[in-house]
């Protein structure tokens, strides 16, 4: 079903409703499949801009980004709650929230995920033709701040959001997912850098595009956008997120090492080749993973006195990475007996 919502002199506003909007049974079916994955999950939604910051007004002043962001975020909130998750937002009205406050509130919220919702504008002022959907994660592979789980979430959201909107991904990457370093090298977006929970930022479409601006102001289309993000989150969660936990430290007097063990749990199974261990940000290769009992053992020289930070990265066989995992150890100047 193609809806023709309104016509301006030159552009027809066209979008397609997701099948779950057209057939209530399909919607019930989808919620039944994915609801178990939302249990106990909290989402922090951040509609970009607002109040004092209403600079991106879109094509002919028609689609004000701050308002469109809020509309999409509020619709997404409803879908997540319907699925059984919980939601906190940086703003639920047209209010001013400073960028650093958005991250600070999110970090205190106890949320599992942070999704910042934006709509794009081109660099060139008179560009009324550029339009695509893109999703950002913080930092790049080679960088210490890079958390692969953020790229996982971005990939799933990007694919379903772009599909729901029938937009292509941005031209600079295979599917429209990007590191925020592509925009601000070695810095990224401050809202992603300062947010310590897994975070992504979506740029759903361009408010400045003549055709896109027409549909971005239609409530139903904002719900279609939100549905796209929601579907992406559903499929991301269904593919599982490995859990890492500390088990114990044992002193090994024969080789003067500390044996530190961690459990890595995932219902799909762990991809052994994905496991990486860093100690104080340096790649550490003296570890062993036993796929049978799912225990990772690290042999750490007991002579390295003082405080250290162990970081573990691991993915399941479906390619989803664990949440950021850091564990502090303190090696005393004498091995405990
Ligand atoms: Zn924005």
PDB file of C-alpha atoms in Angstrom, residues 123 132 134-143 146 151 170-189 192:
ATOM      1  CA  UNK A 123      27.156  21.242   4.299  1.00  0.00           C
ATOM      2  CA  UNK A 132      20.157   9.248   2.937  1.00  0.00           C
ATOM      3  CA  UNK A 134      23.113   6.956   8.393  1.00  0.00           C
ATOM      4  CA  UNK A 135      23.969   5.613  11.837  1.00  0.00           C
ATOM      5  CA  UNK A 136      27.053   6.481  13.856  1.00  0.00           C
ATOM      6  CA  UNK A 137      29.082   4.734  16.556  1.00  0.00           C
ATOM      7  CA  UNK A 138      32.020   6.167  18.466  1.00  0.00           C
ATOM      8  CA  UNK A 139      35.687   5.807  17.440  1.00  0.00           C
ATOM      9  CA  UNK A 140      37.434   3.369  15.110  1.00  0.00           C
ATOM     10  CA  UNK A 141      38.719  -0.195  15.427  1.00  0.00           C
ATOM     11  CA  UNK A 142      42.280   0.895  16.002  1.00  0.00           C
ATOM     12  CA  UNK A 143      41.329   3.275  18.822  1.00  0.00           C
ATOM     13  CA  UNK A 146      36.267   1.824  20.256  1.00  0.00           C
ATOM     14  CA  UNK A 151      29.000  -0.867  15.927  1.00  0.00           C
ATOM     15  CA  UNK A 170      25.100   7.245   3.219  1.00  0.00           C
ATOM     16  CA  UNK A 171      27.529   6.997   0.297  1.00  0.00           C
ATOM     17  CA  UNK A 172      30.692   6.837   2.392  1.00  0.00           C
ATOM     18  CA  UNK A 173      30.236   3.340   3.810  1.00  0.00           C
ATOM     19  CA  UNK A 174      28.916  -0.031   2.668  1.00  0.00           C
ATOM     20  CA  UNK A 175      25.617   0.129   4.541  1.00  0.00           C
ATOM     21  CA  UNK A 176      25.442   3.655   5.942  1.00  0.00           C
ATOM     22  CA  UNK A 177      27.049   2.944   9.328  1.00  0.00           C
ATOM     23  CA  UNK A 178      29.939   5.217  10.193  1.00  0.00           C
ATOM     24  CA  UNK A 179      32.451   5.909  12.868  1.00  0.00           C
ATOM     25  CA  UNK A 180      31.883   9.407  14.251  1.00  0.00           C
ATOM     26  CA  UNK A 181      35.599   9.960  13.497  1.00  0.00           C
ATOM     27  CA  UNK A 182      34.496  10.308   9.871  1.00  0.00           C
ATOM     28  CA  UNK A 183      32.922  13.620  10.888  1.00  0.00           C
ATOM     29  CA  UNK A 184      35.297  14.759  13.651  1.00  0.00           C
ATOM     30  CA  UNK A 185      38.630  12.890  13.340  1.00  0.00           C
ATOM     31  CA  UNK A 186      39.964  11.450  16.628  1.00  0.00           C
ATOM     32  CA  UNK A 187      37.184  13.180  18.585  1.00  0.00           C
ATOM     33  CA  UNK A 188      33.842  12.054  17.241  1.00  0.00           C
ATOM     34  CA  UNK A 189      30.498  13.375  18.444  1.00  0.00           C
ATOM     35  CA  UNK A 192      28.778   9.592  21.884  1.00  0.00           C
TER      36      UNK A 192
END
